[in-house]
Amino acid sequence: MATIQDVAKKAGLSRTTVSRVINEHPYVTEEKKRLVTQAMQELNYVPNSSARRLRRQQTETIAVYVPRITNPFFSHLVEVMEKEAAKKGYQLILCQTRYKKEQERNFLELLKTKQVDGLILTSIENDWSEFEPYLSFGPIVVCNEYSDSAQVPSVYLNQIEGSYLGTKHLIDQGYTKIGYCTGNHKSSRVSKDRKIGFLQALDEAGIMMKEEWFFYNAYSVQDGFAAFKKLSELDDKPQAVFTGSDEVAAGIAKAAFDAGWKVPEDIAIIGFDNQPLAALMDLTTVEQPIDTIAKQAMNLMVEAIQAKKPLSRKEVILPFQLIKRSST
Amino acid sequence: MATIQDVAKKAGLSRTTVSRVINEHPYVTEEKKRLVTQAMQELNYVPNSSARRLRRQQTETIAVYVPRITNPFFSHLVEVMEKEAAKKGYQLILCQTRYKKEQERNFLELLKTKQVDGLILTSIENDWSEFEPYLSFGPIVVCNEYSDSAQVPSVYLNQIEGSYLGTKHLIDQGYTKIGYCTGNHKSSRVSKDRKIGFLQALDEAGIMMKEEWFFYNAYSVQDGFAAFKKLSELDDKPQAVFTGSDEVAAGIAKAAFDAGWKVPEDIAIIGFDNQPLAALMDLTTVEQPIDTIAKQAMNLMVEAIQAKKPLSRKEVILPFQLIKRSST
DNA sequence: TTGTAGGCGTTATCAC
DNA sequence: GTGATAACGCCTACAA
């Protein structure tokens, strides 16, 4: 491995000058610049990034927290973030928290030990107070999730509006008996807000909700199957279901189909996210602008790192869109 | 930021002793160990990883190449790899090549500049000769893909066997007019082998293939739509289709359904991968043991890094499994 | 069992 | 314009 010293020797110059050329500093003659470049090429020299990191006290690396990368919502988010980061010369370290508080806390060491310049959280398991102390080690940006107490920027969607939009659509189609099938992290404001928006739409339309039409802890296709089973055994069945994800919606649709039900005649279903899956299953869904979320979050992060200023609380709220298909 | 020096001063000891405690070296009295631990806690000290990297000449980080993380096959692979890596104390850097040669080459700098200890390739765009020179900078492991000339370990599946298995299944069901709808990277041995296995199964059964029943460049759901369109316009239509991915199979199934065709009566379809999507659409499919591939590849990599020995060519070939559902 | 000192490869600060 | 020189924070011969 050639070092900067070797290059200097070969070019008959000092390390300083070589370093200047590498980092495109001014005050170097064209002549010497050429000499250095040539020496670098001959030695097949590349700057050692560990040394650079130590010297510059920064890593050009950003950690991204996701629960699981196989969840299409998060893989989409990460895909866009990686592209955006690469464009600006940053790498991404992938941290899968697996919805576990402890995992999430473990990864915080990355920031503390200076392995990354900053953290982007796309989901939050722990209380914000767990993150707070780490702010002194580098910037943190929250996206998708949000927390009232987080003293950092959050890029997110107004989930009240999103579920309101979806529910309103069902109501406009004439349904009055509407089920609600979502995950239900009690701690998560996303869950809370979705429910608020849902109830608000019902309320405005003067529609009643029954306790037995709430189905919780639904995250996956499998959960959708289970929810349909419960739903289909009710005496008084809902005519439509609002769901918290396209997977759940797809699961319900599939189970309904297998049971000989027709969608939307026997049961209308609305998904959330607008994943490719939704198009495939012809599901009406509430689209989240994932690309925009990812880009904005990454931009905020890179700005923060480069400005070397601590970030303050700030909310970037993006709009939803309803994608109408044949499941409603 | 406290350094090892600060801790030493506070504990009234030398840097060496502190370092010994941190790295769990022998020959330190319990007494001093306690002193050091306490000082570390009081100062909220954490070793700086950039300095460690420089000193130890290793990064505890591994780069994983994928075309796109949103492709479920690859996100599954990465999910398992990240878990496995974390278990062994390694981080993962995500490199999306976007199926582009240049992107792929760019990321090679990571190895050269010592930002990662090794590279795992899950897809290969460039000729192996592009990678070869980088072997002197660290280990490379290939998985999923394989190349005859690669002088490193490859963990992969015998794709001839996989497509043979799927095709044989179709033949056993009584279909004699079978279409073939896959991607077709000419350079990729995966494509070539799949085709060999397909033709072999036909050949053994004495079945004829028509040129017009080959549909290439099919990777996505959208491509499945397009393939179905072409297929449905043929005078002599195949009764069954072998596909190279569940997405394509799903696309065909959806398009067929929309056109009023029945699956498998009017057209039988077999997918590849056994993604969640396949279960949802009730697709028969050839399952690839992704977990095993990922784990084996990661283990090979970590062993190579720790042994500090260059890797040699080696093939780990894993078996397929047929998952039978209602699309055939 | 503990401490001293040098160096990993860069870059920033001064002099010249 | 260019070149010494001193850090960045850690680990590890070697010495004591």
XYZ file of C-alpha atoms (C1' of nucleotides) in Angstrom:
688
model
C 0.000 0.000 0.000
C 1.486 3.268 -1.107
C 1.169 6.168 1.316
C 1.275 9.876 0.810
C 4.906 9.733 1.890
C 5.786 7.401 -0.980
C 4.114 9.700 -3.443
C 5.994 12.658 -2.042
C 9.301 10.881 -2.364
C 8.613 9.759 -5.894
C 7.568 13.231 -6.960
C 10.493 14.802 -5.142
C 8.164 16.985 -3.083
C 6.794 17.170 0.436
C 3.740 15.416 1.851
C 2.157 18.802 2.266
C 2.230 19.537 -1.427
C 0.887 16.141 -2.288
C -1.926 16.600 0.202
C -2.684 19.967 -1.353
C -3.052 18.383 -4.747
C -5.249 15.607 -3.440
C -7.567 18.027 -1.741
C -7.513 20.570 -4.516
C -6.111 23.363 -2.423
C -4.879 26.499 -4.172
C -1.264 27.631 -4.375
C 0.279 24.735 -6.237
C 2.065 25.224 -9.554
C 0.613 23.389 -12.498
C 4.031 21.898 -12.941
C 4.137 20.264 -9.498
C 0.520 19.300 -9.718
C 1.386 17.277 -12.776
C 4.341 15.686 -11.044
C 2.190 14.607 -8.111
C -0.623 13.271 -10.238
C 1.799 11.201 -12.196
C 3.457 9.771 -9.105
C 0.066 8.903 -7.677
C -0.856 7.018 -10.767
C 2.404 5.146 -10.997
C 2.144 4.020 -7.400
C -1.536 3.297 -7.721
C -1.993 5.487 -4.682
C -5.298 6.063 -2.918
C -5.715 8.072 0.267
C -6.356 5.902 3.282
C -9.763 6.753 4.553
C -9.185 5.679 8.135
C -6.387 8.185 8.454
C -8.517 10.836 6.864
C -11.371 10.143 9.192
C -9.141 10.402 12.193
C -7.593 13.606 11.044
C -10.749 15.291 9.845
C -12.935 13.947 12.583
C -15.627 12.883 10.217
C -16.603 9.733 8.444
C -18.742 10.625 5.456
C -21.036 7.864 6.579
C -24.624 8.038 7.759
C -26.520 5.389 9.679
C -30.100 4.691 8.686
C -32.390 2.950 11.137
C -35.171 0.788 9.757
C -37.132 -1.952 11.471
C -36.576 -4.451 8.671
C -35.214 -3.864 5.207
C -37.580 -6.442 3.732
C -40.543 -4.230 4.484
C -41.149 -2.605 1.093
C -41.969 0.745 2.598
C -38.569 0.918 4.253
C -36.589 -0.597 1.438
C -38.017 2.051 -0.843
C -37.042 4.733 1.650
C -33.530 3.332 1.899
C -33.170 2.969 -1.842
C -33.785 6.651 -2.377
C -31.666 7.688 0.575
C -28.716 5.667 -0.632
C -28.889 7.241 -4.058
C -29.140 10.701 -2.589
C -26.288 10.054 -0.172
C -24.016 8.630 -2.862
C -24.652 11.736 -4.934
C -23.265 13.841 -2.116
C -20.358 11.539 -1.359
C -21.768 9.768 1.660
C -22.132 6.083 2.487
C -25.031 4.457 4.234
C -24.799 1.978 7.072
C -27.881 -0.127 7.424
C -29.261 -0.676 10.926
C -32.158 -3.050 11.344
C -33.777 -2.564 14.714
C -36.233 -5.415 14.213
C -38.791 -3.416 16.168
C -36.713 -3.999 19.292
C -35.811 -1.319 21.783
C -32.525 -2.903 22.674
C -31.356 -3.309 19.085
C -32.202 0.305 18.505
C -30.169 1.420 21.489
C -27.211 -0.733 20.489
C -26.833 1.029 17.190
C -26.512 4.363 18.955
C -22.930 3.387 19.689
C -22.165 4.036 16.042
C -22.631 7.730 16.608
C -20.866 7.769 19.930
C -17.811 5.930 18.631
C -17.655 8.224 15.622
C -18.308 5.530 13.094
C -20.926 7.685 11.460
C -21.517 11.401 11.166
C -25.232 11.235 11.797
C -28.335 9.147 12.272
C -31.560 9.029 10.329
C -34.404 7.317 12.130
C -37.277 5.999 10.069
C -38.945 4.335 12.992
C -38.676 4.852 16.720
C -39.073 2.209 19.385
C -37.527 3.893 22.389
C -38.661 6.962 24.145
C -37.040 10.109 22.808
C -35.167 10.583 26.056
C -32.977 7.625 25.053
C -31.789 9.509 21.986
C -31.446 12.937 23.511
C -28.015 12.387 25.133
C -26.535 11.273 21.821
C -27.268 14.569 20.156
C -23.956 15.845 21.459
C -22.188 13.306 19.247
C -23.837 14.249 15.988
C -27.042 15.216 14.236
C -30.148 13.060 14.246
C -32.999 13.422 11.776
C -36.333 11.732 12.161
C -38.421 10.764 9.194
C -41.730 9.047 8.737
C -42.144 8.808 12.509
C -42.424 11.794 14.736
C -42.304 12.559 18.392
C -43.550 15.575 20.269
C -40.487 15.740 22.412
C -37.865 15.238 19.701
C -35.702 18.351 19.495
C -34.608 17.616 15.921
C -36.110 17.984 12.450
C -38.832 15.557 11.474
C -39.928 14.921 7.931
C -43.256 13.252 8.001
C -46.810 13.066 6.843
C -49.875 14.277 8.561
C -51.296 10.865 9.274
C -54.549 12.334 10.510
C -55.060 13.747 7.064
C -54.041 10.475 5.401
C -56.477 8.245 7.185
C -59.134 10.932 6.937
C -58.641 10.974 3.176
C -58.997 7.217 2.894
C -61.953 6.973 5.203
C -63.720 9.889 3.551
C -63.351 8.084 0.250
C -65.057 5.000 1.661
C -67.853 7.131 3.047
C -68.255 8.926 -0.273
C -68.708 5.547 -1.924
C -71.698 5.040 0.300
C -70.329 2.658 2.906
C -71.579 3.254 6.429
C -70.313 0.171 8.221
C -66.569 0.545 8.186
C -63.957 -1.634 9.915
C -60.541 -0.454 11.053
C -57.609 -2.787 10.739
C -54.128 -1.511 11.563
C -51.032 -2.074 13.645
C -51.262 -0.496 17.010
C -48.017 0.470 18.596
C -49.519 2.283 21.510
C -46.484 4.486 21.768
C -46.487 5.505 18.143
C -48.004 8.766 17.158
C -48.554 7.416 13.661
C -51.042 4.900 15.021
C -52.727 7.451 17.196
C -53.094 9.957 14.412
C -54.397 7.477 11.914
C -57.095 6.576 14.338
C -57.944 10.202 14.978
C -58.337 10.885 11.264
C -60.459 7.809 10.819
C -62.805 8.692 13.650
C -62.976 12.286 12.521
C -64.205 11.297 9.075
C -66.844 9.024 10.578
C -67.860 11.703 12.991
C -68.320 14.329 10.313
C -70.540 11.961 8.386
C -72.481 11.054 11.505
C -71.510 7.405 11.171
C -71.348 5.033 14.107
C -68.466 2.675 14.856
C -68.735 -0.630 16.677
C -66.076 -1.882 19.051
C -65.941 -5.252 17.295
C -64.984 -3.612 14.010
C -61.571 -2.633 15.318
C -58.853 -5.118 14.418
C -55.422 -4.393 15.855
C -51.857 -5.666 15.553
C -52.162 -6.166 11.840
C -48.866 -5.649 9.986
C -48.447 -8.448 7.472
C -50.287 -10.379 4.823
C -50.735 -13.151 7.374
C -52.326 -10.711 9.782
C -54.711 -9.750 7.004
C -55.794 -13.375 6.699
C -56.429 -13.509 10.432
C -58.342 -10.248 10.413
C -60.609 -11.454 7.648
C -61.320 -14.616 9.560
C -62.401 -12.663 12.625
C -64.387 -10.246 10.538
C -66.210 -12.926 8.610
C -67.386 -14.583 11.800
C -69.165 -11.485 13.063
C -72.934 -11.348 13.027
C -72.955 -7.750 11.995
C -70.172 -7.466 9.427
C -68.661 -4.227 8.146
C -69.090 -3.481 4.425
C -65.687 -1.893 4.098
C -62.317 -1.948 5.861
C -59.742 0.736 6.314
C -56.267 -0.774 6.708
C -52.879 0.497 7.774
C -50.869 -1.094 4.975
C -51.154 -2.614 1.549
C -49.914 -5.935 2.880
C -52.755 -6.167 5.342
C -55.217 -5.046 2.712
C -53.857 -7.642 0.305
C -54.158 -10.319 2.951
C -57.778 -9.460 3.580
C -58.517 -9.338 -0.140
C -56.913 -12.702 -0.703
C -58.705 -14.335 2.220
C -61.997 -12.833 1.088
C -61.485 -14.127 -2.415
C -60.638 -17.602 -1.123
C -63.817 -17.537 0.922
C -65.807 -16.782 -2.183
C -66.476 -13.146 -1.370
C -66.422 -10.492 -4.029
C -64.362 -7.300 -3.704
C -65.692 -4.621 -3.462
C -69.280 -5.906 -3.585
C -69.120 -8.025 -0.462
C -66.319 -6.133 1.162
C -64.514 -2.980 0.127
C -60.886 -2.632 1.145
C -58.532 0.293 1.188
C -54.773 -0.053 1.625
C -52.028 2.331 2.639
C -48.665 3.162 0.967
C -49.286 2.394 -2.685
C -46.731 -0.346 -2.951
C -46.381 -2.279 -6.219
C -48.437 -4.928 -4.501
C -51.405 -2.580 -4.391
C -51.425 -2.147 -8.162
C -51.176 -5.871 -8.599
C -54.107 -6.623 -6.358
C -56.054 -3.647 -7.679
C -56.282 -2.054 -4.287
C -57.390 1.471 -3.705
C -54.809 2.961 -1.404
C -53.507 6.097 0.267
C -50.147 6.937 -1.239
C -47.253 8.177 0.846
C -44.674 10.220 -1.108
C -41.736 8.074 -0.079
C -39.228 9.571 -2.512
C -39.809 13.041 -1.215
C -39.586 12.011 2.406
C -36.306 10.231 1.793
C -34.745 13.058 -0.148
C -35.735 15.759 2.281
C -34.513 13.794 5.262
C -31.184 13.088 3.613
C -30.740 16.695 2.582
C -31.395 17.929 6.070
C -28.849 15.446 7.370
C -26.101 16.371 4.958
C -26.672 20.055 5.569
C -26.447 19.506 9.287
C -23.214 17.575 8.993
C -21.621 20.142 6.761
C -22.790 23.131 8.718
C -21.553 21.440 11.892
C -24.367 23.131 13.703
C -26.719 21.223 15.956
C -30.168 20.812 14.484
C -33.222 22.214 16.097
C -36.815 21.108 16.074
C -38.525 21.601 12.749
C -41.398 19.944 11.009
C -41.623 19.178 7.326
C -45.068 17.876 6.595
C -45.823 16.337 3.228
C -49.165 15.628 1.574
C -50.886 12.340 0.833
C -52.673 11.286 -2.296
C -55.513 8.862 -2.874
C -54.974 6.218 -5.536
C -58.309 4.877 -6.633
C -58.555 1.298 -7.877
C -61.181 -1.399 -7.945
C -61.191 -2.579 -4.346
C -63.590 0.195 -3.270
C -14.833 14.009 23.733
C -12.756 12.145 26.251
C -9.732 10.290 24.924
C -7.784 7.404 26.300
C -5.334 9.921 27.666
C -8.010 11.599 29.759
C -9.063 8.289 31.201
C -5.467 7.441 32.031
C -4.966 10.718 33.813
C -8.162 10.384 35.790
C -7.326 6.840 36.831
C -3.750 7.802 37.624
C -2.421 5.217 35.191
C -0.855 5.042 31.764
C -2.587 4.884 28.380
C -1.240 1.377 27.982
C -3.045 0.051 30.999
C -6.269 1.685 29.960
C -5.930 0.201 26.503
C -5.311 -3.210 28.030
C -8.519 -2.966 30.002
C -10.490 -1.846 26.966
C -9.212 -4.700 24.870
C -9.379 -7.265 27.637
C -5.709 -8.068 27.626
C -4.265 -10.121 30.468
C -1.834 -8.874 33.091
C -3.901 -6.150 34.701
C -4.707 -6.236 38.405
C -8.375 -6.346 39.306
C -7.715 -3.243 41.327
C -6.526 -1.175 38.383
C -9.126 -2.631 36.132
C -11.747 -1.259 38.486
C -10.057 2.113 38.548
C -10.022 2.321 34.782
C -13.605 1.179 34.351
C -14.738 3.779 36.795
C -12.809 6.552 35.104
C -14.238 5.522 31.746
C -17.735 5.715 33.101
C -17.259 9.047 34.766
C -15.857 10.555 31.605
C -18.425 8.831 29.454
C -15.518 7.564 27.403
C -15.839 5.517 24.208
C -12.928 4.493 22.034
C -12.768 6.472 18.814
C -13.269 4.063 16.002
C -11.437 6.081 13.370
C -8.276 5.902 15.410
C -8.769 2.215 15.980
C -9.272 1.595 12.315
C -6.116 3.421 11.440
C -4.083 1.642 14.031
C -5.481 -1.817 13.422
C -5.759 -1.435 9.698
C -9.250 -2.795 9.609
C -12.723 -1.375 9.612
C -15.120 -4.054 10.813
C -17.295 -3.053 7.909
C -18.358 -5.039 4.878
C -19.780 -3.693 1.637
C -22.679 -5.537 0.068
C -23.437 -4.990 -3.598
C -27.028 -5.313 -4.763
C -28.653 -3.986 -7.899
C -31.544 -2.387 -6.006
C -32.574 -2.855 -2.422
C -36.257 -2.649 -3.355
C -36.027 -5.936 -5.189
C -37.443 -8.346 -2.604
C -34.952 -11.054 -3.447
C -32.061 -8.765 -2.610
C -33.633 -7.092 0.377
C -34.193 -10.510 1.862
C -30.563 -11.393 1.210
C -29.405 -8.162 2.807
C -31.693 -8.553 5.781
C -30.156 -11.882 6.685
C -26.625 -10.707 5.980
C -27.008 -7.671 8.191
C -28.244 -9.806 11.075
C -25.422 -12.254 10.623
C -22.841 -9.478 10.364
C -24.137 -7.670 13.444
C -23.867 -10.914 15.376
C -20.172 -11.017 14.583
C -19.560 -7.343 15.224
C -19.533 -6.107 11.646
C -21.413 -3.313 9.932
C -22.848 -3.370 6.468
C -22.492 -0.667 3.859
C -25.142 -0.793 1.221
C -24.067 -0.386 -2.409
C -26.762 -0.189 -5.035
C -25.282 -0.745 -8.464
C -28.585 -0.140 -10.254
C -27.551 -2.754 -12.816
C -24.897 -0.319 -14.068
C -21.316 -1.251 -14.768
C -20.006 2.125 -13.833
C -21.795 2.286 -10.506
C -20.438 -1.119 -9.712
C -16.901 -0.065 -10.467
C -17.241 3.119 -8.430
C -17.984 1.219 -5.283
C -14.756 -0.728 -5.644
C -13.003 2.339 -4.275
C -14.420 1.447 -0.887
C -12.124 -1.521 -0.711
C -9.158 0.282 -2.144
C -9.433 3.204 0.248
C -9.809 0.828 3.167
C -13.295 1.918 4.052
C -14.380 -1.699 4.222
C -12.648 -4.965 4.971
C -14.321 -6.918 2.211
C -16.918 -7.053 -0.530
C -19.860 -9.349 -1.034
C -21.286 -9.307 -4.543
C -24.840 -10.494 -5.016
C -24.936 -9.533 -8.649
C -22.223 -8.896 -11.189
C -22.387 -6.481 -14.094
C -18.760 -6.139 -15.046
C -16.452 -8.770 -16.320
C -14.525 -10.526 -13.569
C -11.300 -9.006 -14.785
C -12.504 -5.675 -13.408
C -12.629 -7.122 -9.915
C -9.478 -9.181 -10.051
C -7.002 -6.339 -9.342
C -8.892 -5.375 -6.203
C -8.325 -8.718 -4.581
C -5.026 -7.420 -3.263
C -6.951 -4.922 -1.128
C -9.233 -7.421 0.581
C -11.419 -10.468 0.207
C -14.336 -10.671 -2.197
C -17.112 -13.238 -1.966
C -19.658 -13.847 -4.681
C -23.116 -15.053 -3.919
C -26.175 -15.798 -5.980
C -24.270 -15.011 -9.151
C -21.287 -16.959 -10.302
C -18.547 -16.608 -12.829
C -16.260 -19.228 -14.254
C -13.251 -17.023 -14.000
C -13.793 -15.690 -10.481
C -10.936 -16.811 -8.277
C -12.949 -16.450 -5.083
C -15.639 -18.429 -3.264
C -19.109 -18.421 -4.755
C -22.214 -19.445 -2.886
C -24.923 -20.160 -5.338
C -27.611 -22.413 -6.641
C -27.458 -24.782 -9.511
C -29.805 -22.837 -11.738
C -29.911 -25.630 -14.291
C -31.437 -27.813 -11.631
C -33.838 -25.067 -10.533
C -35.379 -24.420 -13.896
C -35.343 -28.117 -14.671
C -37.330 -28.721 -11.507
C -39.934 -26.128 -12.406
C -40.228 -27.166 -16.004
C -40.443 -30.839 -15.117
C -43.314 -29.995 -12.815
C -45.198 -28.327 -15.653
C -44.571 -31.323 -17.892
C -45.734 -33.709 -15.185
C -48.976 -31.767 -15.012
C -49.516 -32.647 -18.648
C -48.616 -29.373 -20.349
C -46.792 -29.778 -23.631
C -46.866 -26.246 -24.973
C -44.684 -24.291 -22.593
C -43.552 -20.676 -22.869
C -40.347 -19.273 -21.389
C -40.372 -15.785 -19.934
C -37.281 -14.501 -18.165
C -34.734 -11.744 -18.005
C -31.879 -12.295 -20.341
C -28.637 -10.747 -19.332
C -26.583 -12.378 -22.011
C -23.499 -12.194 -19.886
C -25.080 -13.791 -16.860
C -24.542 -17.438 -16.246
C -27.745 -17.525 -14.234
C -29.734 -16.774 -17.391
C -27.807 -19.230 -19.450
C -28.180 -22.037 -16.947
C -31.850 -21.475 -16.418
C -32.364 -21.845 -20.110
C -30.259 -24.996 -20.255
C -32.298 -26.622 -17.489
C -35.517 -25.602 -19.176
C -34.542 -27.039 -22.532
C -33.182 -30.157 -20.908
C -36.512 -30.928 -19.255
C -38.336 -30.415 -22.555
C -35.821 -32.523 -24.351
C -36.134 -35.438 -21.977
C -39.875 -35.408 -22.426
C -39.551 -35.144 -26.165
C -41.409 -31.831 -26.194
C -40.955 -29.214 -28.915
C -40.386 -25.518 -28.321
C -41.385 -22.715 -30.631
C -39.289 -19.606 -31.138
C -42.293 -17.366 -30.539
C -42.799 -18.805 -27.048
C -39.619 -17.209 -25.764
C -40.201 -13.886 -24.040
C -37.089 -12.067 -22.883
C -36.155 -9.018 -20.831
C -38.857 -9.675 -18.294
C -37.933 -8.546 -14.783
C -40.879 -6.741 -13.274
C -44.622 -6.954 -12.837
C -44.957 -4.507 -15.709
C -42.882 -6.766 -17.931
C -45.266 -9.577 -17.014
C -48.169 -7.506 -18.309
C -46.336 -6.932 -21.561
C -45.412 -10.588 -21.938
C -48.989 -11.644 -21.483
C -50.096 -9.214 -24.117
C -47.664 -10.638 -26.643
C -48.502 -14.177 -25.658
C -52.239 -13.663 -25.946
C -51.912 -12.345 -29.464
C -50.242 -15.494 -30.775
C -52.186 -17.848 -32.976
C -50.673 -20.875 -31.354
C -50.603 -20.029 -27.669
C -48.650 -21.890 -24.981
C -50.674 -23.570 -22.233
C -48.140 -22.863 -19.560
C -45.327 -20.386 -18.873
C -42.094 -20.804 -17.022
C -40.924 -17.457 -15.573
C -37.737 -16.187 -14.020
C -39.309 -14.410 -11.080
C -42.445 -14.200 -9.012
C -42.953 -10.605 -10.071
C -43.099 -11.549 -13.711
C -45.338 -14.503 -12.932
C -47.607 -12.242 -10.899
C -47.756 -9.747 -13.743
C -48.790 -12.432 -16.201
C -51.358 -13.829 -13.793
C -52.851 -10.427 -13.205
C -52.995 -9.568 -16.889
C -54.537 -12.954 -17.654
C -57.132 -12.461 -14.995
C -57.979 -9.005 -16.296
C -58.376 -10.469 -19.769
C -60.879 -12.959 -18.432
C -58.580 -15.960 -18.568
C -58.580 -18.602 -15.871
C -55.394 -19.731 -14.127
C -54.347 -22.528 -14.466
C -57.092 -23.714 -16.844
C -56.376 -21.252 -19.649
C -52.777 -20.662 -18.736
C -50.563 -22.239 -16.099
C -47.831 -20.091 -14.598
C -44.826 -20.915 -12.502
C -42.783 -18.319 -10.641
C -39.295 -18.268 -9.188
C -38.066 -17.285 -5.678
C -41.086 -17.903 -3.464
C -41.488 -14.341 -2.388
C -44.434 -13.400 -0.144
C -46.068 -12.200 -3.346
C -46.169 -15.770 -4.647
C -48.196 -16.985 -1.691
C -50.537 -14.080 -2.103
C -51.200 -14.726 -5.747
C -51.254 -18.476 -5.204
C -48.366 -19.047 -7.554
C -46.491 -22.300 -7.817
C -42.850 -21.350 -7.641
C -39.281 -22.579 -7.371
C -37.933 -21.574 -3.999
C -34.390 -20.322 -3.539
C -33.004 -20.814 -0.006
C -32.097 -17.168 0.494
C -31.367 -17.394 4.199
C -28.819 -20.097 3.691
C -27.116 -18.305 0.823
C -26.818 -15.137 2.855
C -25.502 -16.820 5.956
C -22.937 -18.907 4.156
C -21.644 -15.978 2.162
C -21.304 -13.832 5.263
C -19.556 -16.573 7.172
C -17.044 -17.072 4.428
C -16.393 -13.356 4.381
C -15.861 -12.974 8.092
C -13.593 -16.004 8.181
C -11.545 -14.577 5.357
C -11.179 -11.219 7.081
C -10.180 -12.757 10.341
C -7.816 -15.296 8.869
C -6.230 -12.525 6.813
C -5.607 -15.060 4.121
C -6.625 -14.492 0.535
C -9.590 -16.577 -0.536
C -9.381 -19.129 -3.275
C -11.960 -20.400 -5.680
C -14.571 -22.580 -4.070
C -18.139 -23.433 -4.899
C -20.944 -23.862 -2.428
C -23.983 -25.088 -4.262
C -27.331 -25.156 -2.529
C -30.530 -27.007 -3.444
C -33.860 -25.688 -4.709
C -37.327 -26.666 -3.657
C -40.606 -26.631 -5.530
C -43.521 -24.914 -3.817
C -46.738 -26.117 -5.320
C -49.750 -23.823 -5.367
C -52.780 -23.336 -7.551
C -51.302 -21.607 -10.595
C -50.274 -24.909 -12.190
C 2.392 -6.269 36.188
C 3.009 -1.535 34.399
C 4.931 2.428 31.707
C 7.518 4.745 27.709
C 7.556 5.885 23.172
C 6.860 5.336 18.317
C 3.988 5.090 14.497
C -0.610 3.996 11.713
C -1.518 8.010 7.219
C -3.501 12.374 6.948
C -4.006 17.313 7.168
C -3.578 22.060 9.392
C -0.465 25.575 11.142
C 3.309 27.829 10.799
C 7.426 29.430 9.010
C 10.342 30.467 5.021
C 4.307 28.549 -3.442
C 6.478 25.118 -0.569
C 8.044 22.455 3.326
C 8.780 21.111 8.394
C 6.229 19.734 12.170
C 2.705 18.679 15.171
C -1.412 16.677 16.030
C -5.878 13.259 15.362
C -6.588 8.762 19.204
C -5.201 4.343 19.516
C -2.236 0.065 20.031
C 1.987 -2.471 20.931
C 6.996 -3.572 21.074
C 10.115 -2.995 24.344
C 11.896 -1.802 28.685
C 11.591 -1.695 33.539
